[in-house]
mmCIF file of C-alpha atoms in Angstrom:
data_model
loop_
_atom_site.group_PDB
_atom_site.id
_atom_site.type_symbol
_atom_site.label_atom_id
_atom_site.label_comp_id
_atom_site.label_asym_id
_atom_site.label_seq_id
_atom_site.Cartn_x
_atom_site.Cartn_y
_atom_site.Cartn_z
ATOM 1 C CA MET A 19 102.213 88.786 95.268
ATOM 2 C CA LYS A 20 98.899 90.830 95.205
ATOM 3 C CA PHE A 21 98.334 94.017 97.329
ATOM 4 C CA PHE A 22 96.191 96.969 97.729
ATOM 5 C CA HIS A 23 97.647 100.423 97.183
ATOM 6 C CA LEU A 24 95.758 103.333 99.143
ATOM 7 C CA SER A 25 96.673 106.775 100.171
ATOM 8 C CA ASP A 26 95.254 110.033 101.212
ATOM 9 C CA LEU A 27 92.495 108.879 103.139
ATOM 10 C CA HIS A 28 92.315 112.172 104.827
ATOM 11 C CA ILE A 29 89.809 110.905 107.398
ATOM 12 C CA GLY A 30 88.123 113.654 109.311
ATOM 13 C CA LYS A 31 88.191 115.993 106.188
ATOM 14 C CA GLN A 32 85.437 118.323 105.573
ATOM 15 C CA LEU A 33 84.156 119.253 102.120
ATOM 16 C CA HIS A 34 83.056 123.102 102.089
ATOM 17 C CA PHE A 35 82.082 122.605 105.695
ATOM 18 C CA TYR A 36 80.043 119.310 105.107
ATOM 19 C CA SER A 37 81.463 116.351 107.151
ATOM 20 C CA MET A 38 82.782 113.452 104.995
ATOM 21 C CA ARG A 39 82.526 110.965 107.994
ATOM 22 C CA GLU A 40 79.707 108.761 106.484
ATOM 23 C CA GLU A 41 81.013 108.843 103.126
ATOM 24 C CA GLN A 42 84.620 108.032 104.241
ATOM 25 C CA ARG A 43 82.882 104.944 106.441
ATOM 26 C CA ALA A 44 81.256 103.787 103.359
ATOM 27 C CA VAL A 45 83.934 103.870 100.792
ATOM 28 C CA LEU A 46 86.386 102.173 103.300
ATOM 29 C CA LYS A 47 83.617 99.515 103.750
ATOM 30 C CA GLU A 48 83.710 98.985 100.130
ATOM 31 C CA ILE A 49 87.499 98.519 100.202
ATOM 32 C CA VAL A 50 87.030 95.918 103.215
ATOM 33 C CA GLN A 51 84.481 94.004 100.721
ATOM 34 C CA TYR A 52 87.161 94.159 97.773
ATOM 35 C CA ALA A 53 89.564 92.724 100.160
ATOM 36 C CA LYS A 54 87.320 89.708 100.999
ATOM 37 C CA GLU A 55 87.002 89.070 97.185
ATOM 38 C CA GLU A 56 90.398 89.811 95.975
ATOM 39 C CA LYS A 57 92.229 88.282 98.957
ATOM 40 C CA PRO A 58 95.485 90.289 98.849
ATOM 41 C CA ALA A 59 98.463 89.682 100.888
ATOM 42 C CA ALA A 60 98.812 93.249 102.052
ATOM 43 C CA ILE A 61 97.343 96.503 102.164
ATOM 44 C CA VAL A 62 99.398 99.456 101.685
ATOM 45 C CA ILE A 63 98.385 103.117 102.959
ATOM 46 C CA ALA A 64 100.821 105.621 101.698
ATOM 47 C CA GLY A 65 100.250 108.409 103.878
ATOM 48 C CA ASP A 66 97.718 111.177 104.786
ATOM 49 C CA VAL A 67 95.644 108.730 107.198
ATOM 50 C CA TYR A 68 93.979 111.598 108.660
ATOM 51 C CA ASP A 69 93.482 115.276 107.384
ATOM 52 C CA LYS A 70 94.781 116.881 110.670
ATOM 53 C CA SER A 71 97.860 116.021 112.674
ATOM 54 C CA VAL A 72 95.547 116.112 115.700
ATOM 55 C CA PRO A 73 92.435 114.098 114.267
ATOM 56 C CA SER A 74 89.050 114.233 116.083
ATOM 57 C CA ALA A 75 87.950 111.144 118.231
ATOM 58 C CA GLU A 76 85.593 110.485 115.429
ATOM 59 C CA ALA A 77 88.353 110.246 112.730
ATOM 60 C CA VAL A 78 90.122 108.086 114.752
ATOM 61 C CA ALA A 79 87.024 105.743 115.133
ATOM 62 C CA VAL A 80 86.582 105.667 111.722
ATOM 63 C CA PHE A 81 90.129 104.361 110.989
ATOM 64 C CA ASP A 82 89.991 101.864 113.889
ATOM 65 C CA GLU A 83 86.852 100.355 112.446
ATOM 66 C CA PHE A 84 88.792 100.037 109.148
ATOM 67 C CA VAL A 85 91.713 98.368 110.623
ATOM 68 C CA SER A 86 89.456 96.094 112.613
ATOM 69 C CA ASP A 87 87.541 94.969 109.600
ATOM 70 C CA LEU A 88 90.724 94.042 107.970
ATOM 71 C CA SER A 89 92.164 92.335 110.762
ATOM 72 C CA GLU A 90 89.657 89.612 110.515
ATOM 73 C CA LEU A 91 91.132 88.940 106.988
ATOM 74 C CA SER A 92 94.773 87.963 108.095
ATOM 75 C CA ILE A 93 96.066 90.494 105.763
ATOM 76 C CA LYS A 94 99.050 92.753 106.566
ATOM 77 C CA ILE A 95 98.499 96.434 106.665
ATOM 78 C CA LEU A 96 101.393 98.636 105.907
ATOM 79 C CA VAL A 97 101.010 102.484 106.955
ATOM 80 C CA ILE A 98 103.472 105.476 106.658
ATOM 81 C CA SER A 99 102.729 109.028 107.787
ATOM 82 C CA GLY A 100 102.049 111.732 105.310
ATOM 83 C CA ASN A 101 102.538 115.430 105.623
ATOM 84 C CA HIS A 102 99.059 115.859 107.203
ATOM 85 C CA ASP A 103 99.711 113.205 109.847
ATOM 86 C CA SER A 104 101.500 113.337 113.321
ATOM 87 C CA PRO A 105 104.241 110.865 113.009
ATOM 88 C CA GLU A 106 104.579 110.283 116.813
ATOM 89 C CA ARG A 107 100.634 109.739 117.010
ATOM 90 C CA LEU A 108 100.387 107.418 114.294
ATOM 91 C CA GLU A 109 103.416 105.296 115.388
ATOM 92 C CA PHE A 110 102.044 104.986 119.077
ATOM 93 C CA ALA A 111 102.131 101.500 120.109
ATOM 94 C CA SER A 112 103.308 100.310 116.598
ATOM 95 C CA SER A 113 105.561 97.648 118.118
ATOM 96 C CA PHE A 114 102.507 96.034 119.880
ATOM 97 C CA LEU A 115 100.452 96.508 116.774
ATOM 98 C CA GLU A 116 102.648 94.302 114.625
ATOM 99 C CA LYS A 117 101.558 91.370 116.493
ATOM 100 C CA GLY A 118 98.346 91.866 114.603
ATOM 101 C CA ASP A 119 99.918 92.607 111.446
ATOM 102 C CA LEU A 120 99.617 96.371 111.322
ATOM 103 C CA TYR A 121 103.062 97.772 110.633
ATOM 104 C CA ILE A 122 103.254 101.794 110.952
ATOM 105 C CA ALA A 123 106.219 103.889 110.223
ATOM 106 C CA GLY A 124 105.359 107.485 111.412
ATOM 107 C CA LEU A 125 109.080 108.653 111.432
ATOM 108 C CA PRO A 126 111.875 108.459 108.730
ATOM 109 C CA PRO A 127 115.354 107.625 109.890
ATOM 110 C CA VAL A 128 116.362 110.748 111.896
ATOM 111 C CA LYS A 129 119.803 109.532 113.314
ATOM 112 C CA GLU A 130 122.724 107.339 112.205
ATOM 113 C CA THR A 131 121.467 104.293 113.916
ATOM 114 C CA ASP A 132 117.967 104.447 112.291
ATOM 115 C CA HIS A 133 117.054 102.593 109.116
ATOM 116 C CA ILE A 134 114.016 102.567 107.019
ATOM 117 C CA LYS A 135 111.396 99.944 108.291
ATOM 118 C CA LYS A 136 111.073 96.919 106.190
ATOM 119 C CA VAL A 137 108.297 94.273 106.109
ATOM 120 C CA THR A 138 108.836 91.052 104.227
ATOM 121 C CA CYS A 139 105.984 88.844 102.516
ATOM 122 C CA GLU A 140 106.309 85.835 100.803
ATOM 123 C CA ASP A 141 104.855 83.956 97.829
ATOM 124 C CA GLU A 142 105.655 81.243 95.318
ATOM 125 C CA PHE A 143 108.198 83.516 93.625
ATOM 126 C CA GLY A 144 110.114 84.142 96.902
ATOM 127 C CA ASP A 145 110.330 87.001 99.003
ATOM 128 C CA VAL A 146 108.873 90.832 98.494
ATOM 129 C CA CYS A 147 110.040 93.550 100.563
ATOM 130 C CA PHE A 148 108.161 96.404 101.434
ATOM 131 C CA TRP A 149 110.271 99.648 102.446
ATOM 132 C CA LEU A 150 108.090 102.071 104.435
ATOM 133 C CA LEU A 151 109.484 105.652 104.005
ATOM 134 C CA PRO A 152 107.215 108.323 105.700
ATOM 135 C CA PHE A 153 106.987 111.888 104.550
ATOM 136 C CA LEU A 154 110.207 113.855 104.922
ATOM 137 C CA LYS A 155 112.184 117.053 104.435
ATOM 138 C CA PRO A 156 115.885 116.991 103.955
ATOM 139 C CA ALA A 157 116.063 118.757 107.283
ATOM 140 C CA TYR A 158 114.589 115.723 109.150
ATOM 141 C CA VAL A 159 117.530 113.454 108.141
ATOM 142 C CA ARG A 160 120.063 115.717 108.865
ATOM 143 C CA GLY A 161 121.168 113.727 111.741
ATOM 144 C CA VAL A 162 121.589 110.689 109.557
ATOM 145 C CA PHE A 163 124.067 112.483 107.145
ATOM 146 C CA PRO A 164 125.965 114.809 109.640
ATOM 147 C CA GLU A 165 128.810 115.412 107.213
ATOM 148 C CA GLU A 166 126.194 116.791 104.432
ATOM 149 C CA GLU A 167 125.455 120.474 105.112
ATOM 150 C CA THR A 168 122.789 120.814 102.591
ATOM 151 C CA LEU A 169 120.652 118.210 100.953
ATOM 152 C CA SER A 170 117.895 118.612 98.190
ATOM 153 C CA TYR A 171 114.670 116.317 98.563
ATOM 154 C CA THR A 172 116.125 114.040 95.941
ATOM 155 C CA GLU A 173 119.559 113.706 97.383
ATOM 156 C CA ALA A 174 117.802 112.851 100.829
ATOM 157 C CA VAL A 175 115.724 110.195 99.529
ATOM 158 C CA LYS A 176 118.436 108.589 97.224
ATOM 159 C CA LYS A 177 120.916 108.671 100.275
ATOM 160 C CA LEU A 178 118.401 107.187 102.672
ATOM 161 C CA ILE A 179 117.932 104.388 100.207
ATOM 162 C CA LYS A 180 121.449 103.733 99.151
ATOM 163 C CA ARG A 181 122.431 103.119 102.800
ATOM 164 C CA GLU A 182 119.875 100.222 103.141
ATOM 165 C CA GLN A 183 121.796 98.106 100.561
ATOM 166 C CA ILE A 184 118.914 96.859 99.213
ATOM 167 C CA ASP A 185 119.115 93.352 97.604
ATOM 168 C CA LYS A 186 118.397 94.038 93.808
ATOM 169 C CA GLU A 187 117.825 90.076 93.234
ATOM 170 C CA ILE A 188 114.501 90.016 95.117
ATOM 171 C CA ARG A 189 111.392 92.064 94.563
ATOM 172 C CA ASN A 190 111.237 95.405 96.292
ATOM 173 C CA VAL A 191 108.274 97.751 96.826
ATOM 174 C CA LEU A 192 108.724 101.243 98.096
ATOM 175 C CA ILE A 193 106.053 102.976 100.002
ATOM 176 C CA SER A 194 106.511 106.935 99.974
ATOM 177 C CA HIS A 195 104.635 110.227 100.508
ATOM 178 C CA GLN A 196 106.484 112.671 98.431
ATOM 179 C CA PHE A 197 105.969 114.892 95.344
ATOM 180 C CA PHE A 198 107.741 112.801 92.577
ATOM 181 C CA THR A 199 108.420 114.177 89.289
ATOM 182 C CA ALA A 200 109.970 112.502 86.026
ATOM 183 C CA ALA A 201 112.392 114.501 84.449
ATOM 184 C CA GLY A 202 110.953 117.677 85.404
ATOM 185 C CA HIS A 203 107.493 116.560 84.329
ATOM 186 C CA GLU A 204 105.143 116.981 87.363
ATOM 187 C CA PRO A 205 102.037 114.901 88.172
ATOM 188 C CA SER A 206 98.442 116.374 87.382
ATOM 189 C CA ARG A 207 96.943 117.779 90.316
ATOM 190 C CA SER A 208 93.576 118.237 91.708
ATOM 191 C CA ASP A 209 91.696 121.468 93.102
ATOM 192 C CA SER A 210 91.976 119.879 96.504
ATOM 193 C CA GLU A 211 95.812 120.462 96.220
ATOM 194 C CA THR A 212 97.904 123.449 96.229
ATOM 195 C CA VAL A 213 100.923 124.455 93.923
ATOM 196 C CA TYR A 214 104.522 123.845 94.975
ATOM 197 C CA VAL A 215 106.734 126.898 95.082
ATOM 198 C CA GLY A 216 109.553 126.676 92.715
ATOM 199 C CA GLY A 217 109.838 122.751 92.780
ATOM 200 C CA ALA A 218 111.446 123.019 96.047
ATOM 201 C CA GLY A 219 109.767 119.709 97.434
ATOM 202 C CA ASN A 220 110.202 117.638 94.156
ATOM 203 C CA VAL A 221 111.965 114.310 94.383
ATOM 204 C CA ASP A 222 113.031 113.218 90.840
ATOM 205 C CA ILE A 223 111.942 109.539 90.160
ATOM 206 C CA SER A 224 115.552 108.480 89.474
ATOM 207 C CA ALA A 225 115.962 108.316 93.421
ATOM 208 C CA ILE A 226 113.748 105.123 93.379
ATOM 209 C CA MET A 227 114.563 103.299 90.246
ATOM 210 C CA ASP A 228 115.700 100.259 92.042
ATOM 211 C CA PHE A 229 112.396 99.438 93.109
ATOM 212 C CA ASP A 230 109.801 96.743 91.273
ATOM 213 C CA TYR A 231 106.715 99.215 92.396
ATOM 214 C CA GLY A 232 106.665 102.701 93.898
ATOM 215 C CA ALA A 233 103.382 103.061 95.931
ATOM 216 C CA MET A 234 103.180 106.488 96.381
ATOM 217 C CA GLY A 235 100.980 109.022 98.067
ATOM 218 C CA HIS A 236 100.731 112.679 98.212
ATOM 219 C CA ILE A 237 98.859 113.479 95.004
ATOM 220 C CA HIS A 238 95.203 113.437 94.946
ATOM 221 C CA LYS A 239 94.593 112.175 91.173
ATOM 222 C CA ALA A 240 95.542 108.654 90.310
ATOM 223 C CA GLN A 241 98.483 108.469 87.638
ATOM 224 C CA LYS A 242 102.021 106.914 86.843
ATOM 225 C CA VAL A 243 104.920 108.933 87.297
ATOM 226 C CA GLY A 244 107.467 108.298 84.309
ATOM 227 C CA GLU A 245 106.756 104.333 84.162
ATOM 228 C CA ASP A 246 103.634 102.327 85.097
ATOM 229 C CA ARG A 247 105.395 100.761 88.272
ATOM 230 C CA PHE A 248 105.616 104.152 89.991
ATOM 231 C CA ARG A 249 102.082 105.019 90.634
ATOM 232 C CA TYR A 250 99.832 107.616 92.830
ATOM 233 C CA CYS A 251 96.646 105.775 93.405
ATOM 234 C CA GLY A 252 94.805 109.010 94.444
ATOM 235 C CA THR A 253 92.132 109.653 97.060
ATOM 236 C CA PRO A 254 89.297 107.139 97.399
ATOM 237 C CA LEU A 255 86.767 110.077 97.258
ATOM 238 C CA LYS A 256 86.629 113.386 95.613
ATOM 239 C CA TYR A 257 87.534 116.262 97.778
ATOM 240 C CA SER A 258 86.838 119.288 95.506
ATOM 241 C CA ALA A 259 84.471 120.427 92.890
ATOM 242 C CA GLY A 260 87.034 120.213 90.364
ATOM 243 C CA GLU A 261 87.533 116.640 90.697
ATOM 244 C CA SER A 262 83.739 115.833 89.389
ATOM 245 C CA ARG A 263 85.008 114.167 86.396
ATOM 246 C CA ASP A 264 87.521 112.128 88.117
ATOM 247 C CA LYS A 265 86.991 108.516 88.431
ATOM 248 C CA LYS A 266 88.064 107.157 92.063
ATOM 249 C CA SER A 267 88.958 103.699 92.196
ATOM 250 C CA LEU A 268 91.214 101.134 94.345
ATOM 251 C CA THR A 269 94.594 100.339 92.788
ATOM 252 C CA VAL A 270 95.404 96.457 93.067
ATOM 253 C CA VAL A 271 98.976 95.409 92.282
ATOM 254 C CA THR A 272 99.983 92.025 91.524
ATOM 255 C CA LEU A 273 103.792 91.124 91.350
ATOM 256 C CA GLY A 274 104.958 88.151 89.429
ATOM 257 C CA LYS A 275 108.573 86.843 89.242
ATOM 258 C CA LYS A 276 111.549 89.338 89.485
ATOM 259 C CA GLY A 277 111.912 91.296 86.298
ATOM 260 C CA GLU A 278 108.389 90.949 85.184
ATOM 261 C CA LYS A 279 106.181 94.219 85.012
ATOM 262 C CA PRO A 280 103.550 94.357 87.802
ATOM 263 C CA GLU A 281 99.904 93.755 86.859
ATOM 264 C CA ILE A 282 98.008 96.800 87.716
ATOM 265 C CA LYS A 283 94.090 96.987 87.700
ATOM 266 C CA GLU A 284 91.548 99.554 89.307
ATOM 267 C CA LEU A 285 88.387 98.652 90.816
ATOM 268 C CA PRO A 286 85.506 101.326 90.923
ATOM 269 C CA LEU A 287 84.848 102.953 94.078
ATOM 270 C CA HIS A 288 81.216 104.245 94.747
ATOM 271 C CA PRO A 289 80.753 107.078 97.136
ATOM 272 C CA LEU A 290 77.419 107.747 99.061
ATOM 273 C CA ARG A 291 77.107 111.074 97.481
ATOM 274 C CA ASP A 292 79.130 112.004 94.309
ATOM 275 C CA VAL A 293 80.613 115.511 93.586
ATOM 276 C CA GLN A 294 79.172 117.053 90.482
ATOM 277 C CA GLN A 295 79.173 120.523 88.655
ATOM 278 C CA TYR A 296 76.209 121.862 86.768
ATOM 279 C CA LYS A 297 76.021 125.051 84.971
ATOM 280 C CA GLY A 298 72.993 126.760 83.412
ATOM 281 C CA LYS A 299 70.110 129.245 83.805
ATOM 282 C CA PHE A 300 68.147 129.155 87.352
ATOM 283 C CA GLU A 301 64.883 127.490 85.828
ATOM 284 C CA GLU A 302 67.078 124.872 83.968
ATOM 285 C CA LEU A 303 69.111 123.937 87.220
ATOM 286 C CA MET A 304 65.848 123.821 89.198
ATOM 287 C CA GLU A 305 64.640 121.049 87.118
ATOM 288 C CA LEU A 306 67.676 118.786 87.833
ATOM 289 C CA GLY A 307 68.253 118.310 91.542
ATOM 290 C CA THR A 308 70.236 115.628 93.394
ATOM 291 C CA ASP A 309 71.650 114.873 96.959
ATOM 292 C CA ASP A 310 75.169 115.020 95.505
ATOM 293 C CA TYR A 311 77.553 117.669 96.425
ATOM 294 C CA VAL A 312 77.351 120.231 93.855
ATOM 295 C CA SER A 313 78.998 123.345 92.478
ATOM 296 C CA LEU A 314 76.493 125.522 90.581
ATOM 297 C CA THR A 315 77.063 127.984 88.085
ATOM 298 C CA LEU A 316 74.060 130.387 87.050
ATOM 299 C CA THR A 317 74.292 131.976 83.591
ATOM 300 C CA ASP A 318 71.117 134.076 83.994
ATOM 301 C CA GLU A 319 71.744 137.695 82.911
ATOM 302 C CA LYS A 320 69.093 138.889 85.520
ATOM 303 C CA MET A 321 69.640 137.218 88.967
ATOM 304 C CA PRO A 322 66.438 135.621 90.278
ATOM 305 C CA TYR A 323 65.172 136.213 93.867
ATOM 306 C CA GLN A 324 67.079 134.457 96.634
ATOM 307 C CA PRO A 325 68.578 132.005 94.108
ATOM 308 C CA ARG A 326 70.571 129.964 96.847
ATOM 309 C CA GLU A 327 67.670 129.351 99.265
ATOM 310 C CA ARG A 328 65.421 128.154 96.174
ATOM 311 C CA LEU A 329 68.132 125.999 94.821
ATOM 312 C CA GLU A 330 68.716 124.470 98.140
ATOM 313 C CA LYS A 331 65.235 122.859 97.906
ATOM 314 C CA VAL A 332 66.312 120.629 95.342
ATOM 315 C CA PHE A 333 70.299 120.607 95.809
ATOM 316 C CA PRO A 334 70.710 120.121 99.697
ATOM 317 C CA ASN A 335 74.350 119.992 99.388
ATOM 318 C CA ILE A 336 75.429 122.931 97.744
ATOM 319 C CA LEU A 337 79.195 123.489 97.861
ATOM 320 C CA GLU A 338 79.312 126.824 95.913
ATOM 321 C CA LEU A 339 77.055 129.113 93.858
ATOM 322 C CA LYS A 340 78.808 131.079 91.084
ATOM 323 C CA VAL A 341 77.667 133.497 88.599
ATOM 324 C CA GLU A 342 78.656 133.442 84.979
ATOM 325 C CA ASN A 343 77.119 136.089 82.688
ATOM 326 C CA THR A 344 77.766 138.976 80.340
ATOM 327 C CA ARG A 345 78.475 141.354 83.315
ATOM 328 C CA THR A 346 81.042 139.015 85.008
ATOM 329 C CA GLU A 347 82.648 138.285 81.560
ATOM 330 C CA ARG A 348 83.022 142.027 81.115
ATOM 331 C CA GLU A 349 84.552 142.453 84.517
ATOM 332 C CA LEU A 350 86.949 139.820 84.112
ATOM 333 C CA SER A 351 88.206 140.799 80.796
ATOM 334 C CA GLY A 352 88.842 144.204 82.467
ATOM 335 C CA LEU A 353 91.830 142.522 84.391
ATOM 336 C CA SER A 354 95.015 143.106 82.931
ATOM 337 C CA GLY A 355 96.715 139.824 82.105
ATOM 338 C CA GLU A 356 99.704 140.560 84.775
ATOM 339 C CA PHE A 357 97.290 139.962 87.541
ATOM 340 C CA ARG A 358 96.306 136.534 86.161
ATOM 341 C CA ILE A 359 99.120 134.561 88.299
ATOM 342 C CA SER A 360 98.392 131.220 89.774
ATOM 343 C CA ASP A 361 101.768 130.946 91.329
ATOM 344 C CA PRO A 362 101.542 132.450 94.949
ATOM 345 C CA TYR A 363 105.294 133.269 95.034
ATOM 346 C CA SER A 364 105.447 135.103 91.978
ATOM 347 C CA LEU A 365 102.129 137.056 93.068
ATOM 348 C CA PHE A 366 103.588 137.930 96.283
ATOM 349 C CA LYS A 367 106.840 139.052 94.697
ATOM 350 C CA GLN A 368 105.129 141.270 92.312
ATOM 351 C CA PHE A 369 103.166 142.967 95.372
ATOM 352 C CA TYR A 370 106.350 143.387 96.992
ATOM 353 C CA GLU A 371 107.858 145.292 94.229
ATOM 354 C CA GLU A 372 104.841 147.456 93.598
ATOM 355 C CA ILE A 373 104.592 148.467 97.471
ATOM 356 C CA HIS A 374 108.142 148.982 98.175
ATOM 357 C CA GLY A 375 109.648 150.076 94.472
ATOM 358 C CA ILE A 376 112.432 147.457 94.855
ATOM 359 C CA SER A 377 112.960 143.694 94.399
ATOM 360 C CA MET A 378 113.409 141.297 97.299
ATOM 361 C CA THR A 379 116.772 140.215 98.184
ATOM 362 C CA GLU A 380 117.813 136.586 97.910
ATOM 363 C CA LYS A 381 117.536 136.270 101.773
ATOM 364 C CA GLU A 382 113.970 137.549 101.594
ATOM 365 C CA GLN A 383 113.037 135.282 98.675
ATOM 366 C CA GLY A 384 114.158 132.216 100.465
ATOM 367 C CA ILE A 385 112.157 133.113 103.515
ATOM 368 C CA VAL A 386 108.897 133.719 101.394
ATOM 369 C CA LYS A 387 109.474 130.553 99.630
ATOM 370 C CA GLU A 388 109.942 128.245 103.092
ATOM 371 C CA ILE A 389 106.719 130.120 104.447
ATOM 372 C CA LEU A 390 104.662 129.348 101.186
ATOM 373 C CA GLU A 391 106.067 125.617 101.190
ATOM 374 C CA GLN A 392 104.870 125.328 104.880
ATOM 375 C CA VAL A 393 101.613 126.501 103.941
ATOM 376 C CA GLN A 394 101.342 124.273 100.934
ATOM 377 C CA GLU A 395 102.365 121.253 102.985
ATOM 378 C CA GLU A 396 99.442 121.992 105.591
ATOM 379 C CA SER A 397 96.758 122.096 102.890
ATOM 380 C CA LEU A 398 97.788 119.390 100.549
#
């Protein structure tokens, strides 16, 4: 059974105020072409279809065009909502759409009568069950487990899966949009993502060990988590300057007989415009030039006149312009190490103590962590 694993399309996203609409349309067209060549039985989209919970009409049109193109190929399309999606909007008319082989799970189980949506495909080795588990927080599933006062993210996912009594004799694929870790080891992240606060949203990979493949979304860099069968496929496009060296690709998964390791290959994706980083003196950069999106770093000791305006003549899509020379290095070296903190919670905690002269209470720490977690979910 062959299927495509996609996630984090973030349709409607802007890159430093540049619209990515044409880039997204083009890369989705390339995926459709790969589908014509590879002939997968299903295409999995593991959350964050859109970049905003209320997508623009343009963004909806881009996704509609993608789905319409795929519908002509008789391929099942399996979609779950991510933390950027509106579950209700994404799930609208889902029962009707299933007649056209488009299966959407917007909401996780929220009451005791709800269950994880299951879609079954069949090949020469028997059934393959795809389980569609949208993004969730423990609070979302409280109605499913009224006897539980508190649940961690790992416990919530584990309990939802356990109650389904999955048949382990056949092949099972989980489609999920969470922050998975393996024995405490976090996946590698990109600049287009933000850090988690104290690991509050982590789901340990042990919660999904019964599955033959975990098609995961939420992390923008393609990678495995623990084992090859548990994977983030990453975004189809680069969404930050820090991703300039990443190679974006389409993940193709082939399941053989039960018990066999899945075969995984990555097909290259080719954007209309790449994302690049260049560093050097002004005159050196002026000799380069490209239509790609670029992050530029000037190293001149003396800044030239109107550098950005002049550079835009050869770099029409500048994302950012930075300066790195003796003066900036001297200013940065003057900062004490205690201010070089990447964790926003630790930074706020230090700020609070300096302003008030006392430490935050446990209740205050919990409130700050909850707020930062909400902010991070909106920006991931």
